[in-house]
Backbone as JSON Lines, residues from 0, in Angstrom:
{"i":0,"aa":"M","n":[239.83,102.49,38.99],"ca":[238.49,102.32,39.51],"c":[238.36,103.09,40.82]}
{"i":1,"aa":"N","n":[237.32,103.9,40.9],"ca":[237.09,104.7,42.11],"c":[236.7,103.83,43.29]}
{"i":2,"aa":"Q","n":[237.1,104.3,44.46],"ca":[236.72,103.64,45.7],"c":[236.51,104.7,46.77]}
{"i":3,"aa":"P","n":[235.78,104.37,47.82],"ca":[235.54,105.37,48.87],"c":[236.77,105.52,49.77]}
{"i":4,"aa":"F","n":[237.09,106.79,50.07],"ca":[238.16,107.09,51.01],"c":[237.57,107.93,52.13]}
{"i":5,"aa":"K","n":[237.8,107.52,53.35],"ca":[237.36,108.3,54.5],"c":[238.51,109.21,54.91]}
{"i":6,"aa":"L","n":[238.24,110.49,54.9],"ca":[239.25,111.49,55.23],"c":[238.83,112.26,56.47]}
{"i":7,"aa":"S","n":[239.8,112.58,57.3],"ca":[239.58,113.51,58.4],"c":[240.33,114.78,58.02]}
{"i":8,"aa":"V","n":[239.57,115.83,57.72],"ca":[240.16,117.09,57.27],"c":[239.72,118.2,58.2]}
{"i":9,"aa":"N","n":[240.68,118.86,58.8],"ca":[240.41,119.96,59.74],"c":[239.42,119.53,60.83]}
{"i":10,"aa":"G","n":[239.58,118.27,61.27],"ca":[238.76,117.76,62.36],"c":[237.38,117.26,61.97]}
{"i":11,"aa":"Q","n":[237.07,117.25,60.68],"ca":[235.77,116.78,60.22],"c":[235.95,115.56,59.31]}
{"i":12,"aa":"S","n":[235.03,114.61,59.44],"ca":[235.08,113.4,58.63],"c":[234.38,113.61,57.3]}
{"i":13,"aa":"H","n":[234.99,113.05,56.25],"ca":[234.44,113.14,54.9],"c":[234.68,111.81,54.2]}
{"i":14,"aa":"T","n":[233.83,111.49,53.25],"ca":[234.05,110.35,52.38],"c":[234.12,110.87,50.95]}
{"i":15,"aa":"V","n":[235.17,110.45,50.26],"ca":[235.4,110.89,48.89],"c":[235.55,109.65,48.01]}
{"i":16,"aa":"E","n":[234.81,109.62,46.91],"ca":[234.96,108.55,45.91],"c":[236.07,109.0,44.95]}
{"i":17,"aa":"A","n":[237.14,108.2,44.9],"ca":[238.26,108.63,44.07],"c":[239.1,107.44,43.63]}
{"i":18,"aa":"D","n":[239.84,107.67,42.56],"ca":[240.85,106.72,42.14],"c":[241.96,106.75,43.19]}
{"i":19,"aa":"P","n":[242.51,105.61,43.57],"ca":[243.58,105.59,44.59],"c":[244.8,106.43,44.23]}
{"i":20,"aa":"D","n":[245.04,106.65,42.92],"ca":[246.19,107.42,42.48],"c":[245.9,108.92,42.38]}
{"i":21,"aa":"M","n":[244.64,109.31,42.57],"ca":[244.3,110.74,42.47],"c":[245.02,111.52,43.58]}
{"i":22,"aa":"P","n":[245.58,112.67,43.25],"ca":[246.25,113.46,44.28],"c":[245.27,113.96,45.34]}
{"i":23,"aa":"L","n":[245.72,113.97,46.56],"ca":[244.94,114.48,47.69],"c":[244.47,115.9,47.4]}
{"i":24,"aa":"L","n":[245.29,116.69,46.75],"ca":[244.93,118.08,46.41],"c":[243.59,118.15,45.68]}
{"i":25,"aa":"Y","n":[243.37,117.25,44.74],"ca":[242.13,117.27,43.97],"c":[240.93,116.99,44.86]}
{"i":26,"aa":"A","n":[241.07,116.06,45.79],"ca":[239.96,115.77,46.71],"c":[239.67,116.98,47.59]}
{"i":27,"aa":"L","n":[240.71,117.62,48.08],"ca":[240.52,118.77,48.97],"c":[239.84,119.92,48.24]}
{"i":28,"aa":"R","n":[240.29,120.22,47.05],"ca":[239.73,121.36,46.31],"c":[238.42,121.02,45.59]}
{"i":29,"aa":"N","n":[238.42,119.93,44.84],"ca":[237.27,119.63,43.99],"c":[236.13,118.95,44.72]}
{"i":30,"aa":"D","n":[236.45,118.0,45.59],"ca":[235.4,117.25,46.27],"c":[234.95,117.93,47.56]}
{"i":31,"aa":"L","n":[235.89,118.52,48.3],"ca":[235.53,119.14,49.58],"c":[235.36,120.65,49.46]}
{"i":32,"aa":"G","n":[235.72,121.23,48.33],"ca":[235.49,122.65,48.08],"c":[236.35,123.59,48.9]}
{"i":33,"aa":"L","n":[237.53,123.14,49.3],"ca":[238.43,124.01,50.07],"c":[239.21,124.92,49.14]}
{"i":34,"aa":"N","n":[239.33,126.18,49.51],"ca":[240.04,127.15,48.67],"c":[241.55,127.04,48.8]}
{"i":35,"aa":"N","n":[242.01,126.49,49.86],"ca":[243.43,126.22,50.04],"c":[243.53,124.75,50.35]}
{"i":36,"aa":"P","n":[244.52,124.1,49.92],"ca":[245.74,124.5,49.23],"c":[245.5,124.84,47.75]}
{"i":37,"aa":"H","n":[246.55,125.34,47.13],"ca":[246.48,125.71,45.73],"c":[247.29,124.75,44.86]}
{"i":38,"aa":"F","n":[246.88,124.65,43.59],"ca":[247.69,123.94,42.61],"c":[248.72,124.93,42.09]}
{"i":39,"aa":"G","n":[249.98,124.59,42.22],"ca":[251.04,125.47,41.72],"c":[251.74,124.82,40.55]}
{"i":40,"aa":"C","n":[252.66,123.94,40.86],"ca":[253.47,123.32,39.81],"c":[253.04,121.89,39.5]}
{"i":41,"aa":"G","n":[252.4,121.22,40.43],"ca":[252.02,119.83,40.23],"c":[253.17,118.85,40.35]}
{"i":42,"aa":"L","n":[254.32,119.36,40.78],"ca":[255.54,118.53,40.87],"c":[256.17,118.55,42.27]}
{"i":43,"aa":"A","n":[255.46,119.09,43.25],"ca":[255.96,119.18,44.63],"c":[257.17,120.09,44.75]}
{"i":44,"aa":"Q","n":[257.31,121.06,43.86],"ca":[258.48,121.93,43.89],"c":[258.21,123.33,44.43]}
{"i":45,"aa":"C","n":[256.96,123.8,44.36],"ca":[256.7,125.19,44.77],"c":[256.12,125.31,46.17]}
{"i":46,"aa":"G","n":[255.36,124.32,46.62],"ca":[254.81,124.33,47.97],"c":[253.41,124.89,48.12]}
{"i":47,"aa":"A","n":[252.81,125.41,47.07],"ca":[251.48,126.03,47.18],"c":[250.41,125.03,47.63]}
{"i":48,"aa":"C","n":[250.67,123.75,47.47],"ca":[249.71,122.7,47.79],"c":[249.91,122.1,49.18]}
{"i":49,"aa":"T","n":[250.79,122.66,49.98],"ca":[251.17,122.05,51.25],"c":[250.03,121.98,52.25]}
{"i":50,"aa":"V","n":[249.88,120.81,52.83],"ca":[248.96,120.56,53.94],"c":[249.75,119.79,55.0]}
{"i":51,"aa":"H","n":[249.15,119.62,56.16],"ca":[249.75,118.73,57.16],"c":[249.03,117.39,57.08]}
{"i":52,"aa":"V","n":[249.79,116.33,57.02],"ca":[249.25,114.98,57.14],"c":[249.87,114.41,58.4]}
{"i":53,"aa":"D","n":[249.02,114.21,59.39],"ca":[249.49,113.8,60.72],"c":[250.58,114.74,61.23]}
{"i":54,"aa":"G","n":[250.37,116.02,61.0],"ca":[251.27,117.05,61.52],"c":[252.49,117.34,60.68]}
{"i":55,"aa":"Q","n":[252.72,116.58,59.62],"ca":[253.9,116.78,58.79],"c":[253.54,117.53,57.52]}
{"i":56,"aa":"P","n":[254.32,118.54,57.15],"ca":[254.03,119.24,55.89],"c":[254.17,118.28,54.72]}
{"i":57,"aa":"T","n":[253.14,118.26,53.89],"ca":[253.06,117.29,52.8],"c":[252.57,118.01,51.54]}
{"i":58,"aa":"R","n":[253.23,117.75,50.43],"ca":[252.83,118.34,49.16],"c":[251.67,117.51,48.61]}
{"i":59,"aa":"S","n":[250.48,118.05,48.71],"ca":[249.27,117.3,48.36],"c":[249.1,117.07,46.86]}
{"i":60,"aa":"C","n":[249.85,117.79,46.04],"ca":[249.73,117.61,44.58],"c":[250.33,116.3,44.12]}
{"i":61,"aa":"V","n":[251.2,115.68,44.92],"ca":[251.83,114.42,44.55],"c":[251.54,113.31,45.55]}
{"i":62,"aa":"T","n":[250.67,113.57,46.51],"ca":[250.31,112.57,47.51],"c":[249.03,111.87,47.06]}
{"i":63,"aa":"P","n":[249.13,110.59,46.69],"ca":[247.93,109.89,46.23],"c":[246.96,109.64,47.38]}
{"i":64,"aa":"M","n":[245.7,109.55,47.04],"ca":[244.67,109.27,48.04],"c":[244.99,108.0,48.81]}
{"i":65,"aa":"S","n":[245.55,107.02,48.14],"ca":[245.86,105.74,48.78],"c":[246.9,105.88,49.89]}
{"i":66,"aa":"A","n":[247.69,106.94,49.88],"ca":[248.72,107.14,50.9],"c":[248.2,107.85,52.14]}
{"i":67,"aa":"V","n":[247.0,108.41,52.06],"ca":[246.49,109.2,53.18],"c":[245.91,108.31,54.26]}
{"i":68,"aa":"G","n":[245.22,107.25,53.87],"ca":[244.66,106.32,54.85],"c":[243.81,107.0,55.89]}
{"i":69,"aa":"K","n":[244.06,106.72,57.14],"ca":[243.28,107.29,58.25],"c":[243.99,108.48,58.88]}
{"i":70,"aa":"S","n":[244.85,109.09,58.14],"ca":[245.61,110.23,58.64],"c":[244.73,111.44,58.87]}
{"i":71,"aa":"E","n":[245.18,112.32,59.75],"ca":[244.52,113.61,59.98],"c":[245.15,114.62,59.03]}
{"i":72,"aa":"V","n":[244.31,115.22,58.18],"ca":[244.77,116.22,57.23],"c":[244.36,117.59,57.75]}
{"i":73,"aa":"T","n":[245.31,118.51,57.8],"ca":[245.02,119.88,58.21],"c":[245.41,120.81,57.07]}
{"i":74,"aa":"T","n":[244.48,121.66,56.7],"ca":[244.74,122.66,55.68],"c":[244.9,124.02,56.37]}
{"i":75,"aa":"L","n":[245.17,125.03,55.58],"ca":[245.29,126.38,56.13],"c":[244.04,126.78,56.9]}
{"i":76,"aa":"A","n":[242.88,126.35,56.42],"ca":[241.62,126.66,57.09],"c":[241.54,126.04,58.48]}
{"i":77,"aa":"G","n":[242.29,124.98,58.72],"ca":[242.29,124.33,60.02],"c":[243.41,124.78,60.94]}
{"i":78,"aa":"L","n":[244.29,125.66,60.45],"ca":[245.42,126.12,61.25],"c":[244.98,127.07,62.34]}
{"i":79,"aa":"G","n":[244.05,127.94,62.02],"ca":[243.52,128.9,62.99],"c":[242.18,129.38,62.5]}
{"i":80,"aa":"T","n":[241.53,130.2,63.31],"ca":[240.23,130.75,62.94],"c":[240.33,132.27,62.95]}
{"i":81,"aa":"P","n":[239.36,132.96,62.36],"ca":[239.38,134.43,62.46],"c":[239.35,134.91,63.91]}
{"i":82,"aa":"E","n":[238.65,134.17,64.76],"ca":[238.56,134.55,66.16],"c":[239.85,134.22,66.93]}
{"i":83,"aa":"K","n":[240.5,133.13,66.55],"ca":[241.74,132.7,67.22],"c":[242.75,132.25,66.17]}
{"i":84,"aa":"P","n":[243.38,133.22,65.51],"ca":[244.34,132.86,64.46],"c":[245.59,132.22,65.05]}
{"i":85,"aa":"H","n":[246.23,131.4,64.24],"ca":[247.54,130.85,64.59],"c":[248.51,132.03,64.69]}
{"i":86,"aa":"P","n":[249.5,131.98,65.57],"ca":[250.47,133.08,65.66],"c":[251.11,133.45,64.32]}
{"i":87,"aa":"L","n":[251.31,132.48,63.45],"ca":[251.86,132.8,62.12],"c":[250.89,133.66,61.32]}
{"i":88,"aa":"Q","n":[249.62,133.35,61.4],"ca":[248.63,134.14,60.67],"c":[248.63,135.58,61.19]}
{"i":89,"aa":"T","n":[248.71,135.74,62.5],"ca":[248.78,137.07,63.09],"c":[250.04,137.8,62.64]}
{"i":90,"aa":"A","n":[251.16,137.11,62.68],"ca":[252.44,137.72,62.3],"c":[252.46,138.11,60.82]}
{"i":91,"aa":"Y","n":[251.85,137.3,59.96],"ca":[251.8,137.63,58.54],"c":[251.03,138.93,58.32]}
{"i":92,"aa":"V","n":[249.96,139.11,59.06],"ca":[249.18,140.34,58.94],"c":[249.99,141.51,59.48]}
{"i":93,"aa":"E","n":[250.6,141.34,60.65],"ca":[251.36,142.42,61.26],"c":[252.56,142.84,60.42]}
{"i":94,"aa":"E","n":[253.18,141.89,59.75],"ca":[254.34,142.19,58.89],"c":[253.92,142.56,57.47]}
{"i":95,"aa":"Q","n":[252.62,142.57,57.2],"ca":[252.07,142.9,55.89],"c":[252.72,142.07,54.78]}
{"i":96,"aa":"V","n":[252.76,140.77,54.99],"ca":[253.41,139.86,54.06],"c":[252.64,139.71,52.76]}
{"i":97,"aa":"L","n":[251.34,139.62,52.84],"ca":[250.54,139.23,51.68],"c":[250.64,140.19,50.52]}
{"i":98,"aa":"Q","n":[250.83,139.61,49.35],"ca":[250.69,140.35,48.11],"c":[249.63,139.61,47.31]}
{"i":99,"aa":"C","n":[250.01,138.74,46.41],"ca":[248.97,138.02,45.67],"c":[248.34,136.93,46.53]}
{"i":100,"aa":"G","n":[249.1,136.33,47.44],"ca":[248.58,135.34,48.37],"c":[248.55,133.92,47.85]}
{"i":101,"aa":"Y","n":[248.93,133.71,46.61],"ca":[248.82,132.38,46.03],"c":[249.71,131.36,46.75]}
{"i":102,"aa":"C","n":[250.9,131.75,47.11],"ca":[251.85,130.81,47.71],"c":[251.75,130.74,49.23]}
{"i":103,"aa":"I","n":[251.03,131.65,49.84],"ca":[251.01,131.79,51.3],"c":[250.67,130.48,52.0]}
{"i":104,"aa":"N","n":[249.76,129.7,51.42],"ca":[249.39,128.42,52.0],"c":[250.63,127.58,52.32]}
{"i":105,"aa":"G","n":[251.51,127.44,51.35],"ca":[252.71,126.63,51.54],"c":[253.65,127.18,52.6]}
{"i":106,"aa":"W","n":[253.84,128.48,52.58],"ca":[254.73,129.11,53.55],"c":[254.2,128.95,54.97]}
{"i":107,"aa":"L","n":[252.9,129.21,55.15],"ca":[252.32,129.1,56.48],"c":[252.31,127.67,56.99]}
{"i":108,"aa":"M","n":[251.9,126.74,56.16],"ca":[251.82,125.35,56.62],"c":[253.2,124.77,56.9]}
{"i":109,"aa":"T","n":[254.18,125.11,56.1],"ca":[255.53,124.63,56.33],"c":[256.11,125.27,57.59]}
{"i":110,"aa":"A","n":[255.94,126.56,57.74],"ca":[256.47,127.26,58.91],"c":[255.77,126.81,60.2]}
{"i":111,"aa":"A","n":[254.48,126.53,60.13],"ca":[253.75,126.09,61.33],"c":[254.33,124.78,61.86]}
{"i":112,"aa":"A","n":[254.58,123.83,60.99],"ca":[255.17,122.55,61.42],"c":[256.59,122.77,61.93]}
{"i":113,"aa":"F","n":[257.34,123.63,61.25],"ca":[258.71,123.92,61.68],"c":[258.73,124.55,63.07]}
{"i":114,"aa":"L","n":[257.9,125.56,63.29],"ca":[257.89,126.24,64.59],"c":[257.35,125.36,65.72]}
{"i":115,"aa":"R","n":[256.48,124.44,65.38],"ca":[255.99,123.5,66.39],"c":[257.16,122.71,66.98]}
{"i":116,"aa":"D","n":[258.12,122.37,66.13],"ca":[259.24,121.54,66.55],"c":[260.51,122.33,66.88]}
{"i":117,"aa":"N","n":[260.52,123.63,66.59],"ca":[261.71,124.47,66.8],"c":[261.27,125.76,67.48]}
{"i":118,"aa":"K","n":[261.31,125.77,68.78],"ca":[260.75,126.9,69.55],"c":[261.55,128.19,69.43]}
{"i":119,"aa":"K","n":[262.85,128.09,69.28],"ca":[263.7,129.29,69.19],"c":[264.66,129.16,68.02]}
{"i":120,"aa":"P","n":[264.13,129.2,66.81],"ca":[264.99,128.99,65.65],"c":[265.85,130.21,65.33]}
{"i":121,"aa":"T","n":[266.98,129.93,64.75],"ca":[267.84,131.0,64.23],"c":[267.32,131.39,62.85]}
{"i":122,"aa":"E","n":[267.79,132.51,62.35],"ca":[267.41,132.93,61.0],"c":[267.86,131.9,59.98]}
{"i":123,"aa":"A","n":[269.05,131.33,60.17],"ca":[269.56,130.32,59.25],"c":[268.67,129.08,59.25]}
{"i":124,"aa":"Q","n":[268.19,128.67,60.41],"ca":[267.3,127.51,60.49],"c":[265.97,127.78,59.8]}
{"i":125,"aa":"I","n":[265.45,128.99,59.98],"ca":[264.2,129.36,59.31],"c":[264.39,129.32,57.8]}
{"i":126,"aa":"K","n":[265.47,129.92,57.31],"ca":[265.73,129.92,55.87],"c":[265.85,128.51,55.33]}
{"i":127,"aa":"E","n":[266.52,127.64,56.05],"ca":[266.68,126.24,55.62],"c":[265.33,125.53,55.57]}
{"i":128,"aa":"A","n":[264.52,125.73,56.6],"ca":[263.21,125.07,56.68],"c":[262.29,125.49,55.54]}
{"i":129,"aa":"L","n":[262.43,126.72,55.09],"ca":[261.55,127.26,54.06],"c":[262.18,127.26,52.67]}
{"i":130,"aa":"S","n":[263.35,126.67,52.55],"ca":[264.13,126.77,51.31],"c":[263.46,126.16,50.09]}
{"i":131,"aa":"G","n":[262.56,125.23,50.25],"ca":[261.94,124.59,49.09],"c":[260.68,125.27,48.59]}
{"i":132,"aa":"L","n":[260.38,126.45,49.1],"ca":[259.14,127.15,48.73],"c":[259.43,128.28,47.75]}
{"i":133,"aa":"K","n":[258.44,128.61,46.96],"ca":[258.6,129.66,45.96],"c":[257.56,130.76,46.15]}
{"i":134,"aa":"C","n":[257.97,132.0,45.94],"ca":[257.07,133.15,45.96],"c":[257.47,134.04,44.79]}
{"i":135,"aa":"R","n":[256.55,134.22,43.86],"ca":[256.85,135.05,42.7],"c":[256.78,136.53,42.99]}
{"i":136,"aa":"C","n":[256.1,136.91,44.07],"ca":[255.96,138.34,44.41],"c":[257.22,138.88,45.1]}
{"i":137,"aa":"G","n":[258.08,137.99,45.55],"ca":[259.31,138.43,46.2],"c":[259.13,138.91,47.64]}
{"i":138,"aa":"T","n":[258.21,138.31,48.37],"ca":[257.98,138.73,49.76],"c":[258.83,137.96,50.75]}
{"i":139,"aa":"H","n":[259.9,137.36,50.31],"ca":[260.71,136.48,51.15],"c":[261.2,137.17,52.43]}
{"i":140,"aa":"I","n":[261.64,138.42,52.34],"ca":[262.14,139.12,53.52],"c":[261.01,139.32,54.53]}
{"i":141,"aa":"S","n":[259.85,139.72,54.07],"ca":[258.7,139.89,54.96],"c":[258.27,138.56,55.57]}
{"i":142,"aa":"I","n":[258.35,137.5,54.8],"ca":[258.0,136.18,55.31],"c":[258.95,135.79,56.44]}
{"i":143,"aa":"L","n":[260.24,136.0,56.24],"ca":[261.21,135.67,57.29],"c":[260.94,136.48,58.56]}
{"i":144,"aa":"K","n":[260.63,137.75,58.4],"ca":[260.3,138.59,59.56],"c":[259.06,138.06,60.28]}
{"i":145,"aa":"A","n":[258.06,137.65,59.52],"ca":[256.83,137.14,60.11],"c":[257.07,135.83,60.86]}
{"i":146,"aa":"V","n":[257.88,134.95,60.3],"ca":[258.16,133.69,60.97],"c":[258.95,133.94,62.26]}
{"i":147,"aa":"K","n":[259.89,134.87,62.21],"ca":[260.62,135.23,63.44],"c":[259.67,135.8,64.49]}
{"i":148,"aa":"R","n":[258.77,136.67,64.06],"ca":[257.8,137.27,64.98],"c":[256.9,136.2,65.59]}
{"i":149,"aa":"A","n":[256.44,135.27,64.75],"ca":[255.58,134.19,65.25],"c":[256.34,133.32,66.25]}
{"i":150,"aa":"A","n":[257.61,133.04,65.99],"ca":[258.42,132.25,66.92],"c":[258.49,132.95,68.27]}
{"i":151,"aa":"E","n":[258.67,134.25,68.26],"ca":[258.71,135.01,69.51],"c":[257.35,134.98,70.22]}
{"i":152,"aa":"M","n":[256.28,135.08,69.44],"ca":[254.93,135.03,70.01],"c":[254.64,133.66,70.64]}
{"i":153,"aa":"M","n":[255.17,132.63,70.03],"ca":[254.92,131.26,70.51],"c":[255.82,130.9,71.68]}
{"i":154,"aa":"G","n":[256.87,131.72,71.88],"ca":[257.76,131.63,73.02],"c":[258.47,130.4,73.24]}
């Protein structure tokens, strides 16, 4: 049975009528019309659906609406703006990471939370933090370079 859920997404309040077991991803894409995150595997294995819930990277494809509560949800659209991009967004452009772009949501959202908590990460730490993500285009080396560049930019 559907019930109203009040969501705070990218700093804006929304109410969504949904089944408590419905994945957060569906509310973000179908009810709120956000282009990111993406549906990838539906099993929390690829990362394309990653958002921040109270600052923590969360796979929205397996996170039920009932688990979100009054949490602050941040999507890629809330990470930065065209006028003031997040350092990771800038670094991705500078390193020319993007190919198809389908998985980028997961990489950026996961790396943003990681860099927030790890100001001077080693390459091994970056690889470990991003180890659960998948990219079919094979841009992994460019992604690592971009994350390193963003870490330097964030100082």
